[in-house]
XYZ file of C-alpha atoms in Angstrom:
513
model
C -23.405 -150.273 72.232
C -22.883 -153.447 70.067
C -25.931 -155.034 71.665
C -28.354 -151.975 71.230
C -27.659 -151.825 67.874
C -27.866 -155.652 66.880
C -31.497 -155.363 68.596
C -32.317 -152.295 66.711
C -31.395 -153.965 63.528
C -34.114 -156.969 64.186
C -36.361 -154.804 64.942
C -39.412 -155.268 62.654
C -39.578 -153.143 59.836
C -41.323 -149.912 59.303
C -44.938 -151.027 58.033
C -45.587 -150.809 53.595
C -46.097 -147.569 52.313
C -49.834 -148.641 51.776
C -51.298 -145.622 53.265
C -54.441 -145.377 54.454
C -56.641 -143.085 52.478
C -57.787 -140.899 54.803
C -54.393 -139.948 56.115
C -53.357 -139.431 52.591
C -56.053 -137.015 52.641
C -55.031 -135.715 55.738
C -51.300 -135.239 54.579
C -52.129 -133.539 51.403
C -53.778 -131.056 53.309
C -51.127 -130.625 55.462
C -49.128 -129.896 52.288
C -51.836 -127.003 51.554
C -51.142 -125.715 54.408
C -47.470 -125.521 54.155
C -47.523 -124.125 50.861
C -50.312 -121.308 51.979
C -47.899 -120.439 55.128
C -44.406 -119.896 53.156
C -46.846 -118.174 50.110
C -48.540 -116.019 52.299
C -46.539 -112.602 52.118
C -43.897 -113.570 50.017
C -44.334 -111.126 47.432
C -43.319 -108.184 50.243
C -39.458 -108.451 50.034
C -37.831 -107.043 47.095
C -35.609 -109.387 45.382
C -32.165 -109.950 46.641
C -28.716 -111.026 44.715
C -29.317 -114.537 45.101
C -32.483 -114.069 43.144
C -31.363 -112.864 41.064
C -29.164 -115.099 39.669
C -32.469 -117.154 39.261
C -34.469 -114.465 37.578
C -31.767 -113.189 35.173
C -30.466 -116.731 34.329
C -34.000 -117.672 34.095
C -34.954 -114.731 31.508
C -31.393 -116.044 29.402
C -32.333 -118.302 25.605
C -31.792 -121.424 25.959
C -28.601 -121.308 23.966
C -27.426 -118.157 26.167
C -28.295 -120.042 29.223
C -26.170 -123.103 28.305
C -23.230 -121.136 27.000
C -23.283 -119.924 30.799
C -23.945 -123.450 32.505
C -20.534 -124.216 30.870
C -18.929 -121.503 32.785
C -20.666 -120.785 36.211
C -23.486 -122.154 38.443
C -24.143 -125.299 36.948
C -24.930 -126.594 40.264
C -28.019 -124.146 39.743
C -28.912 -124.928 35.889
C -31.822 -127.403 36.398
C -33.469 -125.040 38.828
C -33.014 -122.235 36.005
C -34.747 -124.778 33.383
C -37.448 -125.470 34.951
C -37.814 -121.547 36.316
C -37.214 -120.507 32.365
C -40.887 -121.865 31.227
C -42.630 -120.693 34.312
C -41.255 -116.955 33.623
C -42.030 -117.499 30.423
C -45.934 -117.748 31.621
C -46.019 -116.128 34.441
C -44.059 -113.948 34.480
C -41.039 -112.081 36.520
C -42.912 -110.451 39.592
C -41.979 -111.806 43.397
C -45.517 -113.369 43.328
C -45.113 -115.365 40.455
C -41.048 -116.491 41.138
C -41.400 -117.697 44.936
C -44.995 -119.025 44.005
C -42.690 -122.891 43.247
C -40.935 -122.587 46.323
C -44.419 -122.378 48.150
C -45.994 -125.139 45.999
C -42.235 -127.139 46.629
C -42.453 -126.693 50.319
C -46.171 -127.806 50.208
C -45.284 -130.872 48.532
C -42.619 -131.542 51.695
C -44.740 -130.692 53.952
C -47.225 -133.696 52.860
C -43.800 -135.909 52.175
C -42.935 -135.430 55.876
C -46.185 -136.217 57.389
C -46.241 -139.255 55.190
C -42.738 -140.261 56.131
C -43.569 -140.051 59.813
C -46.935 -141.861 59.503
C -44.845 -144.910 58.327
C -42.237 -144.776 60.848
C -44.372 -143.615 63.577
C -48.075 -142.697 64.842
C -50.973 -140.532 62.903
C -50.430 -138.155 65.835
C -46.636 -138.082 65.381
C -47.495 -137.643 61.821
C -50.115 -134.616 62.051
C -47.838 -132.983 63.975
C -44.629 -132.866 62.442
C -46.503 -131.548 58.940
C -47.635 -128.736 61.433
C -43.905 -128.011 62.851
C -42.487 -128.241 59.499
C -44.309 -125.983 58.113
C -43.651 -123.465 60.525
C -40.308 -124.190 60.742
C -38.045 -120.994 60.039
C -35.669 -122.594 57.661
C -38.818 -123.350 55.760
C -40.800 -120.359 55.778
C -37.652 -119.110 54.912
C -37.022 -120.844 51.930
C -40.630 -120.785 51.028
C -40.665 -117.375 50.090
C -37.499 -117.506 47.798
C -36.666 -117.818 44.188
C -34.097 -120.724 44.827
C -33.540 -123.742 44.393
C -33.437 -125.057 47.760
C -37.257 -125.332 48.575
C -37.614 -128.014 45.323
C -34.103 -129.878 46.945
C -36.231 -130.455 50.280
C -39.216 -132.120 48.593
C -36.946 -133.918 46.585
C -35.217 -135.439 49.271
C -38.144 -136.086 51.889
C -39.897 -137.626 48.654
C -36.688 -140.095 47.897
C -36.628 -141.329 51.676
C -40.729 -142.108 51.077
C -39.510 -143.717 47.817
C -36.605 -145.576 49.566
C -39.290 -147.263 52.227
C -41.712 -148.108 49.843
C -39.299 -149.640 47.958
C -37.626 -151.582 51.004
C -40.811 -152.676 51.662
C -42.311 -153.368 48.599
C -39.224 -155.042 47.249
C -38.874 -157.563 50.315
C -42.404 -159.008 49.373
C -42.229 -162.403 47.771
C -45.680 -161.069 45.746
C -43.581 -158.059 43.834
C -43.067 -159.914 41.017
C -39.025 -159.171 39.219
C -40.062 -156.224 36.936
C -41.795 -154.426 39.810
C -38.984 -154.573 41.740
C -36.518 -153.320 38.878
C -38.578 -150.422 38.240
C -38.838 -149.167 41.661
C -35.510 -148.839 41.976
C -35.313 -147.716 38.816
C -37.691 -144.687 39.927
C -35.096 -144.298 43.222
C -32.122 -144.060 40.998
C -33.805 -141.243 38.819
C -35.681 -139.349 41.268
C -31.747 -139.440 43.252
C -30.483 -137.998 40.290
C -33.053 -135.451 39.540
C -32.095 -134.076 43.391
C -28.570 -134.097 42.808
C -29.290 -131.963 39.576
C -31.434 -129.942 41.346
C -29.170 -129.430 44.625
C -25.551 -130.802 44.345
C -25.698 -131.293 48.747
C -28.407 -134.302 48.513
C -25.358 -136.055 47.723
C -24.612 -135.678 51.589
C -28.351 -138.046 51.871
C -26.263 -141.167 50.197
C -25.007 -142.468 53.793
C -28.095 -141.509 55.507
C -30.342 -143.716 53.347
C -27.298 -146.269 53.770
C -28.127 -146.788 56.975
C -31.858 -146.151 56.828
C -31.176 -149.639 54.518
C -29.737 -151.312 57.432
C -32.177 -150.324 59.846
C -35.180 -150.465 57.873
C -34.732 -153.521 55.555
C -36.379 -156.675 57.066
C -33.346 -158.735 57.917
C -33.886 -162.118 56.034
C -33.769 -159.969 52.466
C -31.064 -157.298 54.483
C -27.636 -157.984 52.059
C -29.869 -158.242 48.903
C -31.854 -155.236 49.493
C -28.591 -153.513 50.418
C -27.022 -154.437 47.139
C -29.612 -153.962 45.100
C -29.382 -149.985 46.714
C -26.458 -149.717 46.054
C -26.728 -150.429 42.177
C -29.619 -148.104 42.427
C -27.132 -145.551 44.070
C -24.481 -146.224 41.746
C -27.001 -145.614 38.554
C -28.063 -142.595 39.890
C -24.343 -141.009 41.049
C -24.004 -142.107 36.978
C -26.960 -140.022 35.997
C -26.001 -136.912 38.043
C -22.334 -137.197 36.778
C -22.295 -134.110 34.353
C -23.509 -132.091 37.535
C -20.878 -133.461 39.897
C -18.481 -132.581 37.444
C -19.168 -129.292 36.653
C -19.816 -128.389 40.168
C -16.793 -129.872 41.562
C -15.001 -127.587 38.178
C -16.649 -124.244 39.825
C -16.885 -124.833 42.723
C -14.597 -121.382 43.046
C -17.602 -119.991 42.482
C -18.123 -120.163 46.235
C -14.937 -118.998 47.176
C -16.458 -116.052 48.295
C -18.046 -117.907 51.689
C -14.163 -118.009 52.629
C -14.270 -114.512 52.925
C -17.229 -114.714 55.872
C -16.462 -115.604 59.873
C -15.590 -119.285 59.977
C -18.661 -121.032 61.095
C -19.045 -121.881 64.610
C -21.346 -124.936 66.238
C -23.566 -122.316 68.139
C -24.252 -120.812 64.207
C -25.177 -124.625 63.154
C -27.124 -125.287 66.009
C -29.173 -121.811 66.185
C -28.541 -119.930 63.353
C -28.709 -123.005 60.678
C -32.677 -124.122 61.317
C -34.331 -121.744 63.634
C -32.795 -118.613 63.453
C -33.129 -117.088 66.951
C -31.626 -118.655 70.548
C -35.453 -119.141 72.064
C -36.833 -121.066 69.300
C -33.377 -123.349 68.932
C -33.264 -123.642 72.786
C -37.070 -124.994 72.759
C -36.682 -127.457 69.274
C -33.728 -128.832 70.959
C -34.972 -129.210 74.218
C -38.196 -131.452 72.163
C -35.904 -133.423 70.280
C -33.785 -134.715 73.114
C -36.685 -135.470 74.968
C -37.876 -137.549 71.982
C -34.628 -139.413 72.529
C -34.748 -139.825 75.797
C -38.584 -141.629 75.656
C -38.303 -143.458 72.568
C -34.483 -145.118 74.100
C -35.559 -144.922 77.751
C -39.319 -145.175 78.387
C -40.534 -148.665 76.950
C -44.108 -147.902 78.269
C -44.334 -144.768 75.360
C -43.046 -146.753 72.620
C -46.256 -147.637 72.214
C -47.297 -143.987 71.479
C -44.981 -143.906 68.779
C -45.094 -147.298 66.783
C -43.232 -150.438 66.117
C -40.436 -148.743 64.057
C -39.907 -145.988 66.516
C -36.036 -146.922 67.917
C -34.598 -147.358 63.737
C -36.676 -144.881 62.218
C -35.236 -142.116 65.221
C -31.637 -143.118 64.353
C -32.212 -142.605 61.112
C -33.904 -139.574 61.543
C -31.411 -138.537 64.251
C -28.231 -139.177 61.337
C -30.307 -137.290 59.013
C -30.029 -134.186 61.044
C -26.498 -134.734 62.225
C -24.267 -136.210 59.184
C -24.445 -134.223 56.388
C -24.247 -130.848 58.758
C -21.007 -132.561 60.625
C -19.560 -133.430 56.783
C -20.165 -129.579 55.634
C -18.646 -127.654 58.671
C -15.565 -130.606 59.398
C -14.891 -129.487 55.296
C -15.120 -125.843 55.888
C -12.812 -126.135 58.906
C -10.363 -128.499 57.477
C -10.229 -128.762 53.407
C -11.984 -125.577 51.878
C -15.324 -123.444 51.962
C -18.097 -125.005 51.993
C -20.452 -124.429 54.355
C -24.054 -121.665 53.989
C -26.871 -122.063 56.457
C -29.183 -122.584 53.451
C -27.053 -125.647 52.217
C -28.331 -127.810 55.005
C -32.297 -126.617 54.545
C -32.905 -130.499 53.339
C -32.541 -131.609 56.895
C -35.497 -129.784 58.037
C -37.962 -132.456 57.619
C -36.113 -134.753 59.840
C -36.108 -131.921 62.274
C -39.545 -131.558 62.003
C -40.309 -135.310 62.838
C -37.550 -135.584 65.481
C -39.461 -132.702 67.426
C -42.929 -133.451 66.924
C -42.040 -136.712 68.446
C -40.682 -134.741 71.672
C -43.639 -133.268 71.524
C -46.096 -136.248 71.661
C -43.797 -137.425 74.175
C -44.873 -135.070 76.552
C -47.883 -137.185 76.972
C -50.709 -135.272 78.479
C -53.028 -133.464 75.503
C -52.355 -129.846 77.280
C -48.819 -130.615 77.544
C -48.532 -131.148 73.788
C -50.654 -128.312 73.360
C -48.520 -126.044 74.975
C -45.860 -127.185 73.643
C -47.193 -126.566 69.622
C -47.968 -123.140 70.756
C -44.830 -121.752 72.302
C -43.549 -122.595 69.148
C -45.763 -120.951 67.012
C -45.471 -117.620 69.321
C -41.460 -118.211 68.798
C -41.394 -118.255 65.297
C -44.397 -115.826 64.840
C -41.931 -112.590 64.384
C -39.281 -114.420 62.818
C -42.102 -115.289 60.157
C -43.065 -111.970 60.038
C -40.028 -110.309 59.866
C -39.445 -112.345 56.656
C -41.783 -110.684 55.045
C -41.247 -107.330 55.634
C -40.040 -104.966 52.270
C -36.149 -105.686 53.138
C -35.613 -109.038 54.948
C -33.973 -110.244 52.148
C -30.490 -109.016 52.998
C -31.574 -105.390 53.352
C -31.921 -105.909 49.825
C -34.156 -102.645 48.590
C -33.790 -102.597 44.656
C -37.698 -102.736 43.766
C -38.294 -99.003 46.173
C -35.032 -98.405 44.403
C -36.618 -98.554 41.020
C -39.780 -96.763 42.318
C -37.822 -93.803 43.282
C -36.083 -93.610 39.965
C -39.900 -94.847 38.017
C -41.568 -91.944 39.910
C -38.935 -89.031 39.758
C -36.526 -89.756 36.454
C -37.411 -88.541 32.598
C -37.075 -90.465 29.530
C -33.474 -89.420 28.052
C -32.390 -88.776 31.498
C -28.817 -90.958 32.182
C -28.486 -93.615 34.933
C -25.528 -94.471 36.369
C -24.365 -97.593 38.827
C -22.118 -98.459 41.816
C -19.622 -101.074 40.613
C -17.315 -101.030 43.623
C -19.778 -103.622 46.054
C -19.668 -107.639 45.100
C -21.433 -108.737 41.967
C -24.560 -109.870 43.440
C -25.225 -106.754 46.020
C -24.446 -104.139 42.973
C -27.307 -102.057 42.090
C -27.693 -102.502 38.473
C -29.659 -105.055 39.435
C -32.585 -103.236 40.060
C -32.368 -102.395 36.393
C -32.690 -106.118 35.703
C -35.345 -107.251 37.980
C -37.451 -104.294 37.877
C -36.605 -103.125 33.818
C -39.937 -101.210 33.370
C -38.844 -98.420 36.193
C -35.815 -97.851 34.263
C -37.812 -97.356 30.694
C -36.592 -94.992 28.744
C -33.062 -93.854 30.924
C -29.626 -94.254 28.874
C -27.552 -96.899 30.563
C -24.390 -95.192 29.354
C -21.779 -97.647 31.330
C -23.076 -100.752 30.268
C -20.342 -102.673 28.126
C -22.282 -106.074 27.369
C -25.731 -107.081 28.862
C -25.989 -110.579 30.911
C -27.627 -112.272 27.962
C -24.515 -111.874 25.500
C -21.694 -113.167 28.300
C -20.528 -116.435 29.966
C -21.197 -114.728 33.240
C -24.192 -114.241 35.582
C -24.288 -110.272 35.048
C -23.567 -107.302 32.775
C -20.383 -106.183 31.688
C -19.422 -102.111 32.278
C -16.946 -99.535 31.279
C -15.536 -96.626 33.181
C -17.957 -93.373 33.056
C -14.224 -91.407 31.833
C -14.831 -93.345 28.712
C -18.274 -92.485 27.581
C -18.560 -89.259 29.081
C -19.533 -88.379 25.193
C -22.851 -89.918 25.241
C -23.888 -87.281 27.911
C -23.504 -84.443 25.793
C -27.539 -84.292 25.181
C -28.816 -85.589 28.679
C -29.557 -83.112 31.279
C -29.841 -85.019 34.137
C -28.104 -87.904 35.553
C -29.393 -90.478 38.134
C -26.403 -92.282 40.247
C -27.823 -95.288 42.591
C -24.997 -96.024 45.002
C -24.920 -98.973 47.691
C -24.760 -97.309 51.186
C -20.959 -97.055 51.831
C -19.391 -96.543 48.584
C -18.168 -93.567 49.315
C -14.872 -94.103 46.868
C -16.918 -94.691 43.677
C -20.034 -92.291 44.363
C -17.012 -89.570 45.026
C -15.196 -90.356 41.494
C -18.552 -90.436 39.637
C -19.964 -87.008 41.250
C -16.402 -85.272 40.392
C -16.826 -87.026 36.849
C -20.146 -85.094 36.411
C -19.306 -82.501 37.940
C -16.459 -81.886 35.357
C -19.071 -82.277 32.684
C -21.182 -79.373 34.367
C -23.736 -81.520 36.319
C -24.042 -80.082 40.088
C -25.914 -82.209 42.902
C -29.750 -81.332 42.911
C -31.333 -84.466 45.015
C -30.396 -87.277 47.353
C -32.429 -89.950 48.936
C -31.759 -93.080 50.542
C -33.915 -95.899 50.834
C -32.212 -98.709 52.690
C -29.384 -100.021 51.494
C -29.204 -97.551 48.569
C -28.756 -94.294 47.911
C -29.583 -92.411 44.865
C -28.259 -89.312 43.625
C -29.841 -86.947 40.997
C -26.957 -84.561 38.881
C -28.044 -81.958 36.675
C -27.054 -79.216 34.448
């Protein structure tokens, strides 16, 4: 083991990030094509709690927005920034809120084929754009209002930075100031990730070693000091963040309350979603292994830098998962399938060199589309009108938009967790509700410290039913306690049941006199 990886470290370093034009070209329109296939259909699902979080934070004054950053989902607050603008212009519609997650996934899409030009072969390269882009995870992530698409670009981007600056850096021609601000430009565009996505934190050992491996080896201990000074600026930049994450982080608390997470969920579930298409990436990736550490007559196919820029690759994809479950299992709660969405372009590479390493055209062929008739439903099932958790609030509001009166009451379930209660309809879809008397609101999200609205018990403002004839109740499937309290409420006031319809995961309930 000691001798493999004393011979990987001589090995010559990846070539400079002095692309060749046309595969520039050809990247960025790999990156339209990534951003076209997680835009396509995105606008079908209705929103779900996570967004919004993004949408109502989003819609917050700047002021009001702060005042909440200081209490809850800081980790989040430079994702709401930049969303608060866009809204701003564009507006609050599923089109125009998952539109920056498309354009972010398009812009990783192009930073992965790049990446794996410079480590590896133009055909390597084409490729893995193609599988990335395609990838569950990413379609996935594509097609939501979160911040997670923007944390993937940001960290494919910073591992392009990170070679060209190895590179770059090592050349006796880069004159002192060039070298200062390229590292400069790591140590902000490190921190700008971290603000962005508190986990690219977890990309700190795997760029540690990509230093290592990657760094020609007569400038190896100053290029490795001079990262880490870059590192250490930018851990200083992102300090408020780490703070104030590390201060919430109770906020999650609520992933303690799910089935600890098991290998088989990291390994399927995590990236790809169903057994087939897991069983199939897997099967590519260890046969890139297998030919770029066993077969010396294909290393050709894949470049000089093929053996360092796999490990790296290979670390990428293992590390920061391993970190994230060993702390869920051991220390506390950390661990979503989203979280680890920034490994996917190291996926993608990984396999699209299996792939290549089939050798024969037909075989490779093949191989590119059994994996596009894998992920084929899985794509389309995310873009049907409830894959986002069953999530149903905007044919929620069109029931209540198409059938409810102005000066007609509307009443919501409180007993389900804050982000699955359906008062958010109201919120994301407010035109639907226009005109209806929320009569159990207590504060609205804008005026609290919080993420959402503040209520009061129907028993207490009973009064401000006296002149409303008909009362609308939406009710999350299962409630069964609170939708039997507020009917018996209602019914004490003289309201009898007149209509009940159930969408997906709602029901609603019209009461009148």
């Amino acid at each position: 083991m000691t001798t493999f990886v004393q011979r990987t470290a001589t090995t010559a370093p990846p070539r400079a990030l002095t692309p060749n034009p046309r595969f520039t070209r050809t990247a960025a329109v790999l990156g339209v094509i990534g951003a076209l296939v997680s835009f396509a259909g995105s606008w079908n699902p209705s929103y779900w709690g996570d967004e919004a979080a993004s949408i109502m934070s989003a819609e917050r004054s700047l002021p009001s927005l702060f005042q909440m950053l200081g209490h809850v989902d800081a980790v989040h607050g430079t994702y709401y920034l930049l969303l608060h603008p866009w809204i701003q212009v564009f507006g609050t519609s599923e089109l125009a809120t998952r539109l920056p997650s498309a354009l972010a996934i398009g812009a990783a899409t192009m930073g992965t084929a790049m990446l794996a030009r410079h480590l590896f072969t133009a055909n390597v390269a084409i490729v893995a754009g193609l599988v990335f882009a395609v990838l569950p995870r990413v379609t996935y992530m594509g097609a939501e209002a979160r911040s997670t698409a923007l944390a993937t670009a940001c960290g494919i981007w910073l591992t392009v930075l990170l070679l060209h600056v190895l590179r770059q850096a090592a050349l006796p021609t880069t004159s002192i100031r060039m070298r200062r601000g390229l590292w400069a430009a790591y140590a902000v565009l490190a921190a700008f990730g971290i603000y962005v996505f508190l986990y690219l934190v977890l990309l700190i050992p795997i760029h540690a070693l990509a230093v290592w491996l990657w760094a020609p080896q007569a400038n190896r201990r100053t290029l490795c000091r001079s990262w880490l000074v870059a590192t250490g600026i930018g851990i200083l930049l992102a300090a408020p963040v780490l703070v104030y994450g590390l201060a919430q982080h109770g906020q999650i608390s609520f992933i303690g309350r799910r089935p600890q997470p098991s290998l088989l969920t990291a390994l399927v579930s995590q990236w790809f979603v169903s057994t087939p298409v897991a069983v199939l990436a897997w099967g590519l990736m260890v046969l890139a292994v297998v030919t770029v550490f066993r077969s010396r007559g294909r290393l050709r196919a894949f470049g000089q830098s093929a053996r360092p820029g796999l490990i790296v690759l290979l670390a990428w994809i293992v590390v920061p998962s391993s970190l994230v479950l060993i702390g869920t299992w051991l220390i506390t709660p950390m661990y979503s399938e989203r979280y680890l969405s920034f490994c996917t372009p190291a996926l993608a590479i990984v396999i699209a060199l299996g792939i290549v390493g089939l050798g024969q055209r037909w075989l490779q062929a093949g191989a590119v589309l059994l994996l596009l008739a894998l992920v084929a439903p899985i794509y389309l099932a995310q873009r049907t009108s409830f894959a986002k958790d069953g999530s149903d609030w905007r044919q929620a509001a069109a029931v209540i938009a198409a059938a409810a009166h102005p000066g007609d009451a509307v009443i919501f379930d409180d007993s389900v967790r804050p982000s699955r209660l359906p008062r958010l309809a109201l919120r994301l879809y407010p035109s639907a509700f226009s005109g209806l008397k929320d009569v159990t609101l207590g504060m609205p999200f804008q005026q609290t410290a919080g993420l959402w609205d503040t209520t009061v018990p129907l028993a207490s403002v009973s009064n401000e039913l006296a002149d409303t004839n008909a009362v609308w109740i939406l009710q999350n499937v299962g409630s069964t306690e609170f939708v039997g309290t507020a009917v018996r409420d209602l019914e004490n006031l003289g309201f009898s049941h007149a209509m009940t319809t159930t969408v997906n995961r709602t029901t609603i309930i019209e009461m009148t006199r």
